[in-house]
mmCIF file of C-alpha atoms in Angstrom:
data_model
loop_
_atom_site.group_PDB
_atom_site.id
_atom_site.type_symbol
_atom_site.label_atom_id
_atom_site.label_comp_id
_atom_site.label_asym_id
_atom_site.label_seq_id
_atom_site.Cartn_x
_atom_site.Cartn_y
_atom_site.Cartn_z
ATOM 1 C CA MET J 202 0.000 0.000 0.000
ATOM 2 C CA ILE J 203 1.448 3.348 -1.065
ATOM 3 C CA THR J 204 1.474 5.878 1.751
ATOM 4 C CA PHE J 205 1.013 9.639 1.541
ATOM 5 C CA GLN J 206 4.656 10.097 2.559
ATOM 6 C CA GLN J 207 5.795 7.967 -0.394
ATOM 7 C CA LEU J 208 3.651 9.951 -2.819
ATOM 8 C CA HIS J 209 4.956 13.196 -1.356
ATOM 9 C CA PHE J 210 8.555 11.984 -1.734
ATOM 10 C CA GLU J 211 7.974 10.963 -5.356
ATOM 11 C CA PHE J 212 6.347 14.297 -6.162
ATOM 12 C CA LEU J 213 9.299 16.206 -4.710
ATOM 13 C CA ALA J 214 11.751 13.903 -6.529
ATOM 14 C CA LEU J 215 10.221 14.936 -9.860
ATOM 15 C CA PHE J 216 11.320 18.526 -9.341
ATOM 16 C CA ARG J 217 14.407 18.098 -7.126
ATOM 17 C CA TYR J 218 17.460 19.997 -8.348
ATOM 18 C CA LYS J 219 20.550 17.836 -7.867
ATOM 19 C CA LYS J 220 24.096 18.958 -7.277
ATOM 20 C CA SER J 221 26.674 17.994 -9.883
ATOM 21 C CA GLU J 222 30.448 18.160 -10.158
ATOM 22 C CA ARG J 223 30.271 18.747 -13.924
ATOM 23 C CA ALA J 224 32.230 21.914 -14.683
ATOM 24 C CA TRP J 225 30.889 24.629 -16.994
ATOM 25 C CA HIS J 226 33.524 23.962 -19.635
ATOM 26 C CA VAL J 227 32.079 20.527 -20.493
ATOM 27 C CA PRO J 228 28.707 21.972 -21.682
ATOM 28 C CA PHE J 229 30.600 24.813 -23.356
ATOM 29 C CA LEU J 230 32.830 22.467 -25.350
ATOM 30 C CA ALA J 231 29.856 20.234 -26.204
ATOM 31 C CA SER J 232 28.022 23.246 -27.638
ATOM 32 C CA LEU J 233 31.210 24.186 -29.498
ATOM 33 C CA CYS J 234 31.336 20.707 -31.084
ATOM 34 C CA VAL J 235 27.773 21.278 -32.291
ATOM 35 C CA GLY J 236 28.121 24.957 -33.182
ATOM 36 C CA ILE J 237 31.218 24.829 -35.413
ATOM 37 C CA PRO J 238 29.722 22.378 -37.978
ATOM 38 C CA LEU J 239 26.376 24.145 -37.753
ATOM 39 C CA PHE J 240 27.715 27.612 -38.561
ATOM 40 C CA THR J 241 30.077 26.180 -41.166
ATOM 41 C CA GLY J 242 27.056 24.741 -42.944
ATOM 42 C CA TYR J 243 25.257 28.065 -42.591
ATOM 43 C CA TYR J 244 28.228 29.984 -44.020
ATOM 44 C CA LEU J 245 28.513 27.586 -46.995
ATOM 45 C CA ASP J 246 24.729 27.686 -47.518
ATOM 46 C CA LYS J 247 24.549 23.941 -46.738
ATOM 47 C CA PRO J 248 22.494 23.800 -43.511
ATOM 48 C CA ALA J 249 21.651 20.115 -44.011
ATOM 49 C CA TYR J 250 25.371 19.288 -44.139
ATOM 50 C CA GLY J 251 25.961 21.293 -40.979
ATOM 51 C CA ILE J 252 23.190 19.449 -39.133
ATOM 52 C CA THR J 253 24.550 16.032 -40.126
ATOM 53 C CA ALA J 254 28.081 16.938 -39.042
ATOM 54 C CA CYS J 255 26.965 18.493 -35.745
ATOM 55 C CA ILE J 256 25.169 15.265 -34.809
ATOM 56 C CA GLY J 257 28.584 13.583 -35.002
ATOM 57 C CA GLY J 258 29.920 16.267 -32.657
ATOM 58 C CA LEU J 259 27.692 14.910 -29.884
ATOM 59 C CA VAL J 260 30.270 12.137 -29.396
ATOM 60 C CA PHE J 261 32.092 14.604 -27.122
ATOM 61 C CA LEU J 262 29.509 13.748 -24.431
ATOM 62 C CA TYR J 263 31.117 10.295 -24.096
ATOM 63 C CA LEU J 264 34.457 11.759 -22.988
ATOM 64 C CA PRO J 265 35.304 9.915 -19.741
ATOM 65 C CA THR J 266 37.495 10.918 -16.834
ATOM 66 C CA GLY J 267 40.972 9.487 -16.396
ATOM 67 C CA SER J 268 44.193 9.532 -18.372
ATOM 68 C CA LEU J 269 44.637 10.944 -21.858
ATOM 69 C CA ALA J 270 44.933 7.452 -23.349
ATOM 70 C CA ARG J 271 41.679 6.284 -21.752
ATOM 71 C CA ARG J 272 39.847 9.388 -22.942
ATOM 72 C CA MET J 273 41.019 9.102 -26.527
ATOM 73 C CA ILE J 274 40.459 5.350 -26.833
ATOM 74 C CA THR J 275 36.910 5.706 -25.520
ATOM 75 C CA LEU J 276 36.113 8.638 -27.789
ATOM 76 C CA LEU J 277 37.566 6.978 -30.886
ATOM 77 C CA ALA J 278 35.561 3.806 -30.204
ATOM 78 C CA CYS J 279 32.366 5.841 -29.729
ATOM 79 C CA SER J 280 33.135 7.809 -32.905
ATOM 80 C CA PHE J 281 33.286 4.568 -34.853
ATOM 81 C CA GLY J 282 29.973 3.606 -33.221
ATOM 82 C CA PHE J 283 28.377 6.885 -34.354
ATOM 83 C CA VAL J 284 29.510 6.374 -37.951
ATOM 84 C CA PHE J 285 28.390 2.740 -37.912
ATOM 85 C CA ALA J 286 24.980 3.659 -36.430
ATOM 86 C CA TYR J 287 24.353 6.266 -39.112
ATOM 87 C CA ALA J 288 25.569 4.000 -41.915
ATOM 88 C CA ILE J 289 23.368 1.107 -40.792
ATOM 89 C CA GLY J 290 20.326 3.359 -40.563
ATOM 90 C CA VAL J 291 20.738 5.086 -43.911
ATOM 91 C CA LEU J 292 21.689 1.910 -45.816
ATOM 92 C CA PHE J 293 18.395 0.196 -44.942
ATOM 93 C CA SER J 294 16.171 3.262 -45.222
ATOM 94 C CA PHE J 295 15.014 2.133 -48.689
ATOM 95 C CA ASN J 296 12.395 -0.067 -46.996
ATOM 96 C CA PRO J 297 10.822 1.398 -43.818
ATOM 97 C CA TYR J 298 9.614 -1.939 -42.448
ATOM 98 C CA LEU J 299 12.937 -3.668 -43.005
ATOM 99 C CA SER J 300 14.549 -0.590 -41.478
ATOM 100 C CA SER J 301 12.515 -1.020 -38.269
ATOM 101 C CA ILE J 302 13.761 -4.610 -37.945
ATOM 102 C CA VAL J 303 17.366 -3.563 -38.530
ATOM 103 C CA LEU J 304 16.979 -0.769 -35.952
ATOM 104 C CA GLY J 305 15.803 -3.309 -33.379
ATOM 105 C CA LEU J 306 18.738 -5.619 -34.071
ATOM 106 C CA PHE J 307 21.170 -2.723 -33.907
ATOM 107 C CA ALA J 308 19.661 -1.404 -30.649
ATOM 108 C CA ALA J 309 19.979 -4.857 -29.071
ATOM 109 C CA PHE J 310 23.600 -5.118 -30.210
ATOM 110 C CA VAL J 311 24.625 -1.632 -29.076
ATOM 111 C CA HIS J 312 23.005 -2.143 -25.656
ATOM 112 C CA TRP J 313 24.872 -5.404 -25.194
ATOM 113 C CA VAL J 314 28.179 -3.787 -26.203
ATOM 114 C CA SER J 315 27.635 -0.740 -23.970
ATOM 115 C CA ARG J 316 26.850 -2.987 -20.988
ATOM 116 C CA PHE J 317 29.731 -5.336 -21.813
ATOM 117 C CA PHE J 318 32.224 -2.454 -21.607
ATOM 118 C CA GLN J 319 30.298 -0.686 -18.819
ATOM 119 C CA LEU J 320 29.871 2.465 -20.902
ATOM 120 C CA LYS J 321 28.738 5.310 -18.663
ATOM 121 C CA PRO J 322 25.808 7.691 -19.420
ATOM 122 C CA PRO J 323 24.573 8.635 -21.954
ATOM 123 C CA GLY J 324 25.173 4.935 -22.681
ATOM 124 C CA ASN J 325 23.391 3.538 -25.726
ATOM 125 C CA PHE J 326 21.080 6.545 -26.198
ATOM 126 C CA PHE J 327 22.858 8.580 -28.893
ATOM 127 C CA PHE J 328 23.752 5.492 -30.930
ATOM 128 C CA ILE J 329 20.072 4.526 -31.033
ATOM 129 C CA MET J 330 19.046 8.134 -31.715
ATOM 130 C CA ILE J 331 21.395 8.426 -34.699
ATOM 131 C CA ALA J 332 20.303 5.085 -36.150
ATOM 132 C CA SER J 333 16.617 6.049 -35.701
ATOM 133 C CA ILE J 334 17.007 9.375 -37.504
ATOM 134 C CA ALA J 335 19.032 7.804 -40.321
ATOM 135 C CA SER J 336 16.461 5.014 -40.723
ATOM 136 C CA CYS J 337 13.747 7.557 -41.548
ATOM 137 C CA MET J 338 15.735 9.535 -44.121
ATOM 138 C CA PRO J 339 14.791 9.400 -47.814
ATOM 139 C CA PHE J 340 16.946 6.765 -49.475
ATOM 140 C CA ALA J 341 19.445 8.107 -52.013
ATOM 141 C CA LEU J 342 22.321 5.724 -52.689
ATOM 142 C CA GLU J 343 24.585 8.355 -54.244
ATOM 143 C CA GLU J 344 24.291 10.595 -51.138
ATOM 144 C CA ILE J 345 25.208 7.930 -48.575
ATOM 145 C CA PRO J 346 29.026 8.395 -48.764
ATOM 146 C CA VAL J 347 28.646 12.160 -48.283
ATOM 147 C CA LYS J 348 26.284 11.801 -45.312
ATOM 148 C CA VAL J 349 28.416 9.162 -43.594
ATOM 149 C CA GLY J 350 31.506 11.284 -44.260
ATOM 150 C CA LEU J 351 29.853 14.302 -42.630
ATOM 151 C CA ILE J 352 29.104 12.299 -39.492
ATOM 152 C CA ALA J 353 32.737 11.160 -39.463
ATOM 153 C CA LEU J 354 33.943 14.764 -39.840
ATOM 154 C CA GLY J 355 31.772 15.810 -36.897
ATOM 155 C CA THR J 356 33.247 13.081 -34.707
ATOM 156 C CA MET J 357 36.781 14.008 -35.832
ATOM 157 C CA LEU J 358 36.231 17.627 -34.843
ATOM 158 C CA ALA J 359 34.881 16.585 -31.438
ATOM 159 C CA THR J 360 37.837 14.240 -30.934
ATOM 160 C CA VAL J 361 40.349 16.997 -31.731
ATOM 161 C CA ILE J 362 38.619 19.375 -29.307
ATOM 162 C CA ALA J 363 38.512 16.638 -26.667
ATOM 163 C CA PHE J 364 42.210 15.880 -27.238
ATOM 164 C CA VAL J 365 43.286 19.499 -26.696
ATOM 165 C CA TYR J 366 40.999 19.808 -23.674
ATOM 166 C CA SER J 367 42.285 16.547 -22.186
ATOM 167 C CA LEU J 368 45.893 17.599 -22.704
ATOM 168 C CA LEU J 369 45.270 20.739 -20.689
ATOM 169 C CA ILE J 370 43.429 19.165 -17.749
ATOM 170 C CA THR J 371 45.532 15.996 -17.451
ATOM 171 C CA LYS J 372 48.899 17.743 -17.725
ATOM 172 C CA GLY J 373 51.009 16.977 -14.679
ATOM 173 C CA THR J 374 48.394 14.610 -13.202
ATOM 174 C CA ALA J 375 49.445 11.092 -12.259
ATOM 175 C CA PHE J 376 46.885 8.334 -12.887
ATOM 176 C CA LYS J 377 46.787 4.821 -11.536
ATOM 177 C CA SER J 378 47.042 1.976 -14.020
ATOM 178 C CA GLU J 379 43.702 1.721 -15.791
ATOM 179 C CA PHE J 380 41.972 -1.282 -17.258
ATOM 180 C CA VAL J 381 38.791 -1.922 -19.191
ATOM 181 C CA VAL J 382 35.971 -3.394 -17.107
ATOM 182 C CA VAL J 383 33.882 -5.938 -18.980
ATOM 183 C CA VAL J 384 30.926 -8.091 -17.954
ATOM 184 C CA GLN J 385 31.066 -11.654 -19.243
ATOM 185 C CA ARG J 386 28.263 -14.234 -19.360
ATOM 186 C CA ASN J 387 25.719 -11.825 -17.961
ATOM 187 C CA TYR J 388 22.457 -13.394 -19.100
ATOM 188 C CA VAL J 389 20.391 -10.503 -17.771
ATOM 189 C CA THR J 390 22.215 -8.221 -20.224
ATOM 190 C CA ILE J 391 21.076 -10.486 -23.074
ATOM 191 C CA PHE J 392 17.497 -10.249 -21.796
ATOM 192 C CA GLU J 393 17.751 -6.451 -21.626
ATOM 193 C CA ALA J 394 19.198 -6.295 -25.146
ATOM 194 C CA LEU J 395 16.338 -8.406 -26.530
ATOM 195 C CA VAL J 396 13.690 -6.284 -24.805
ATOM 196 C CA ILE J 397 15.249 -2.988 -25.911
ATOM 197 C CA GLY J 398 15.731 -4.245 -29.464
ATOM 198 C CA PHE J 399 12.107 -5.387 -29.685
ATOM 199 C CA PHE J 400 10.680 -2.125 -28.375
ATOM 200 C CA MET J 401 12.906 0.042 -30.578
ATOM 201 C CA SER J 402 11.690 -1.897 -33.605
ATOM 202 C CA PHE J 403 8.096 -1.857 -32.350
ATOM 203 C CA SER J 404 8.058 1.887 -31.649
ATOM 204 C CA LEU J 405 9.409 2.752 -35.113
ATOM 205 C CA LEU J 406 6.912 0.357 -36.704
ATOM 206 C CA ILE J 407 4.058 2.042 -34.829
ATOM 207 C CA GLY J 408 5.241 5.418 -36.114
ATOM 208 C CA LEU J 409 5.282 4.059 -39.672
ATOM 209 C CA LEU J 410 1.816 2.488 -39.375
ATOM 210 C CA LEU J 411 0.408 5.752 -37.988
ATOM 211 C CA LYS J 412 2.065 7.515 -40.959
ATOM 212 C CA LEU J 413 3.731 10.103 -38.765
ATOM 213 C CA ASP J 414 5.836 12.778 -40.486
ATOM 214 C CA ASN J 415 8.913 11.906 -38.404
ATOM 215 C CA PRO J 416 8.385 8.419 -36.921
ATOM 216 C CA TYR J 417 11.872 8.425 -35.382
ATOM 217 C CA TRP J 418 10.497 10.526 -32.491
ATOM 218 C CA LEU J 419 8.892 7.369 -31.085
ATOM 219 C CA PRO J 420 12.056 5.221 -30.704
ATOM 220 C CA ILE J 421 14.026 8.269 -29.519
ATOM 221 C CA SER J 422 11.465 9.015 -26.783
ATOM 222 C CA CYS J 423 11.278 5.325 -25.917
ATOM 223 C CA ALA J 424 15.083 5.077 -25.646
ATOM 224 C CA ALA J 425 15.238 8.201 -23.461
ATOM 225 C CA VAL J 426 12.685 6.851 -20.983
ATOM 226 C CA ILE J 427 14.283 3.428 -20.537
ATOM 227 C CA GLN J 428 17.621 4.984 -19.570
ATOM 228 C CA GLY J 429 16.390 4.875 -15.951
ATOM 229 C CA VAL J 430 18.352 2.315 -13.936
ATOM 230 C CA THR J 431 15.335 1.329 -11.807
ATOM 231 C CA LEU J 432 11.618 0.948 -12.493
ATOM 232 C CA GLN J 433 10.987 3.922 -10.236
ATOM 233 C CA GLN J 434 13.302 6.068 -12.356
ATOM 234 C CA VAL J 435 11.618 4.855 -15.554
ATOM 235 C CA TRP J 436 8.168 5.983 -14.355
ATOM 236 C CA ARG J 437 9.653 9.219 -13.092
ATOM 237 C CA ARG J 438 11.380 9.890 -16.414
ATOM 238 C CA THR J 439 8.174 9.127 -18.310
ATOM 239 C CA PHE J 440 6.252 11.756 -16.360
ATOM 240 C CA GLN J 441 9.127 14.241 -16.507
ATOM 241 C CA ARG J 442 9.511 13.781 -20.265
ATOM 242 C CA ILE J 443 5.805 14.325 -20.980
ATOM 243 C CA LEU J 444 5.606 17.354 -18.668
ATOM 244 C CA GLY J 445 8.895 18.842 -19.894
ATOM 245 C CA THR J 446 7.919 18.252 -23.525
ATOM 246 C CA PHE J 447 4.625 20.091 -23.045
ATOM 247 C CA VAL J 448 6.386 23.159 -21.626
ATOM 248 C CA GLY J 449 9.182 22.827 -24.209
ATOM 249 C CA LEU J 450 6.664 22.816 -27.062
ATOM 250 C CA LEU J 451 5.151 26.036 -25.730
ATOM 251 C CA LEU J 452 8.653 27.524 -25.759
ATOM 252 C CA THR J 453 9.156 26.259 -29.313
ATOM 253 C CA TRP J 454 5.825 27.757 -30.390
ATOM 254 C CA PHE J 455 6.867 31.118 -28.946
ATOM 255 C CA LEU J 456 10.228 31.023 -30.743
ATOM 256 C CA LEU J 457 8.579 30.165 -34.050
ATOM 257 C CA GLN J 458 6.326 33.187 -33.672
ATOM 258 C CA LEU J 459 9.449 35.373 -33.714
ATOM 259 C CA GLU J 460 10.079 34.292 -37.321
ATOM 260 C CA MET J 461 13.819 33.909 -36.769
ATOM 261 C CA ASN J 462 16.123 33.608 -39.737
ATOM 262 C CA LEU J 463 18.497 30.685 -40.234
ATOM 263 C CA PHE J 464 21.369 32.338 -38.361
ATOM 264 C CA TRP J 465 19.319 32.804 -35.189
ATOM 265 C CA ILE J 466 17.985 29.271 -35.392
ATOM 266 C CA CYS J 467 21.570 27.961 -35.494
ATOM 267 C CA PHE J 468 22.492 30.278 -32.628
ATOM 268 C CA SER J 469 19.496 29.003 -30.610
ATOM 269 C CA ILE J 470 20.618 25.405 -31.138
ATOM 270 C CA VAL J 471 24.069 26.174 -29.714
ATOM 271 C CA VAL J 472 22.611 28.001 -26.700
ATOM 272 C CA PHE J 473 20.099 25.237 -26.014
ATOM 273 C CA GLN J 474 22.871 22.632 -26.248
ATOM 274 C CA PHE J 475 24.811 24.459 -23.538
ATOM 275 C CA ILE J 476 21.724 24.778 -21.311
ATOM 276 C CA VAL J 477 20.745 21.124 -21.767
ATOM 277 C CA GLU J 478 24.204 19.783 -20.901
ATOM 278 C CA THR J 479 24.236 22.007 -17.826
ATOM 279 C CA LEU J 480 20.803 20.849 -16.627
ATOM 280 C CA ILE J 481 20.620 17.197 -17.712
ATOM 281 C CA VAL J 482 22.699 15.972 -14.746
ATOM 282 C CA ARG J 483 20.819 18.219 -12.330
ATOM 283 C CA GLN J 484 17.118 18.298 -13.257
ATOM 284 C CA TYR J 485 15.803 16.038 -16.042
ATOM 285 C CA ALA J 486 12.355 17.634 -16.421
ATOM 286 C CA LEU J 487 13.880 21.108 -16.678
ATOM 287 C CA ALA J 488 16.402 19.881 -19.247
ATOM 288 C CA ILE J 489 13.605 18.365 -21.365
ATOM 289 C CA ILE J 490 12.047 21.823 -21.705
ATOM 290 C CA PHE J 491 15.121 22.934 -23.671
ATOM 291 C CA ILE J 492 15.757 19.572 -25.345
ATOM 292 C CA THR J 493 12.402 19.899 -27.116
ATOM 293 C CA PRO J 494 13.151 23.053 -29.167
ATOM 294 C CA LEU J 495 16.755 21.870 -29.603
ATOM 295 C CA THR J 496 15.729 18.576 -31.218
ATOM 296 C CA ILE J 497 12.960 20.158 -33.285
ATOM 297 C CA PHE J 498 15.335 22.756 -34.730
ATOM 298 C CA LEU J 499 18.010 20.101 -35.295
ATOM 299 C CA ALA J 500 15.558 17.810 -37.079
ATOM 300 C CA ASP J 501 14.253 20.499 -39.400
ATOM 301 C CA VAL J 502 16.657 23.442 -39.367
ATOM 302 C CA GLY J 503 16.281 24.046 -43.072
ATOM 303 C CA ASN J 504 12.484 24.161 -42.954
ATOM 304 C CA ALA J 505 12.031 25.806 -39.556
ATOM 305 C CA LEU J 506 11.195 29.082 -41.300
ATOM 306 C CA HIS J 507 8.134 27.519 -42.932
ATOM 307 C CA ILE J 508 6.757 25.340 -40.098
ATOM 308 C CA ASP J 509 3.135 25.717 -39.043
ATOM 309 C CA ALA J 510 3.710 26.229 -35.314
ATOM 310 C CA ASN J 511 0.223 25.077 -34.222
ATOM 311 C CA GLN J 512 0.392 21.858 -36.213
ATOM 312 C CA LEU J 513 3.941 21.237 -35.019
ATOM 313 C CA ILE J 514 2.949 21.480 -31.338
ATOM 314 C CA ALA J 515 0.116 18.977 -31.687
ATOM 315 C CA THR J 516 2.108 16.515 -33.806
ATOM 316 C CA ARG J 517 5.263 16.476 -31.687
ATOM 317 C CA PHE J 518 3.393 16.185 -28.397
ATOM 318 C CA PHE J 519 1.421 13.246 -29.783
ATOM 319 C CA ASP J 520 4.634 11.574 -31.042
ATOM 320 C CA ILE J 521 6.510 11.963 -27.771
ATOM 321 C CA ILE J 522 3.598 10.817 -25.578
ATOM 322 C CA ILE J 523 3.270 7.585 -27.575
ATOM 323 C CA GLY J 524 7.032 6.987 -27.507
ATOM 324 C CA SER J 525 7.216 7.691 -23.760
ATOM 325 C CA ILE J 526 4.339 5.307 -23.014
ATOM 326 C CA ILE J 527 6.011 2.560 -25.071
ATOM 327 C CA GLY J 528 9.225 3.273 -23.186
ATOM 328 C CA ALA J 529 7.426 3.006 -19.853
ATOM 329 C CA VAL J 530 6.096 -0.451 -20.813
ATOM 330 C CA ALA J 531 9.575 -1.497 -21.930
ATOM 331 C CA GLY J 532 11.024 -0.214 -18.653
ATOM 332 C CA TRP J 533 8.467 -2.212 -16.669
ATOM 333 C CA LEU J 534 9.525 -5.389 -18.478
ATOM 334 C CA LEU J 535 13.226 -4.594 -18.061
ATOM 335 C CA HIS J 536 12.924 -4.185 -14.299
ATOM 336 C CA HIS J 537 10.390 -6.944 -13.605
ATOM 337 C CA GLN J 538 12.406 -9.186 -11.318
ATOM 338 C CA TYR J 539 10.467 -12.393 -12.046
ATOM 339 C CA LEU J 540 10.840 -11.962 -15.809
ATOM 340 C CA ARG J 541 14.538 -11.164 -15.433
ATOM 341 C CA ASN J 542 15.138 -14.296 -13.345
ATOM 342 C CA GLN J 543 13.122 -16.516 -15.668
ATOM 343 C CA SER J 544 14.830 -15.186 -18.773
ATOM 344 C CA GLU J 545 18.277 -15.632 -17.235
ATOM 345 C CA ARG J 546 17.437 -19.224 -16.347
ATOM 346 C CA GLN J 547 16.072 -19.956 -19.830
ATOM 347 C CA ILE J 548 19.032 -18.372 -21.637
ATOM 348 C CA ARG J 549 21.430 -20.359 -19.463
ATOM 349 C CA LYS J 550 19.568 -23.611 -20.256
ATOM 350 C CA THR J 551 19.606 -22.820 -23.978
ATOM 351 C CA ARG J 552 23.322 -22.107 -23.892
ATOM 352 C CA ILE J 553 24.075 -25.374 -22.099
ATOM 353 C CA ALA J 554 21.893 -27.314 -24.554
ATOM 354 C CA LEU J 555 23.705 -25.771 -27.524
ATOM 355 C CA TYR J 556 27.113 -26.679 -26.058
ATOM 356 C CA ARG J 557 26.031 -30.268 -25.488
ATOM 357 C CA LYS J 558 25.101 -30.605 -29.157
#
């Protein structure tokens, strides 16, 4: 039986502002990794190229703590993952239904890899996000090398910035010997990968069947919600995402009424990136308010001048609610202890049976 005290605690937890040791220069450099490709594309009158490259710049968010070698190895591995995620998505975008299956398989694989190497937050999220967006792009075989190359250029820029930054902050610091932590024969991880893969595929398929303009919003919202490490956090994130999205869409509507030109839209993206990276580790619901206009402008920077603001608000809120609800169901399955135990037992039995053959 849930008590009033428990409800009161949960309500306060939704809006609690946490302390964080993240310094201001991390959000600043992250926004720089996004802003340089963005304004380069604006200057060259190629905003679509700038958007694609700046998505690759988000790899900076995976920069870990520790020695220079550890930082660079991690970032280079994640950069390869970004390029691979985009390539997989865009290569199979010729058939939307096949693309949803491939997205599910990729999501399962990337979750297993991220858990195997104990990759810290944002974990598998941006890999799934990139693959989801690429899966919904119009298929043009001759443009694939250019698009994949732009993602690679964005990751290269972020890696160079991270290298210079790491040189400065690790100079003269002695580190203990470091080693890669891996998790072997973790059957629960296989169960999680299967569940996440299924729901990523299912959410994109639902978006396609509903004939949404941008069906990738569903798997992205679903992936964001299931990042919670406990069932309690999953439900909390679901509510925070829906509430934050509603307020964020109002902010987006207001900005669209200002009829900003392309330069100010690019400038807004950079500012929002800085605000989001400052808030995301402190207050998730508050960060979502700024993530909403950020992602909308990123997804459609070239057409933002011609968007019907009223239609946009209704469509995006509908998309994100559906994706968040699907994510909440997926999170319930992921953290259901009986299902986790049963799946682990069944996977172990299957593995033993295969070895005996």
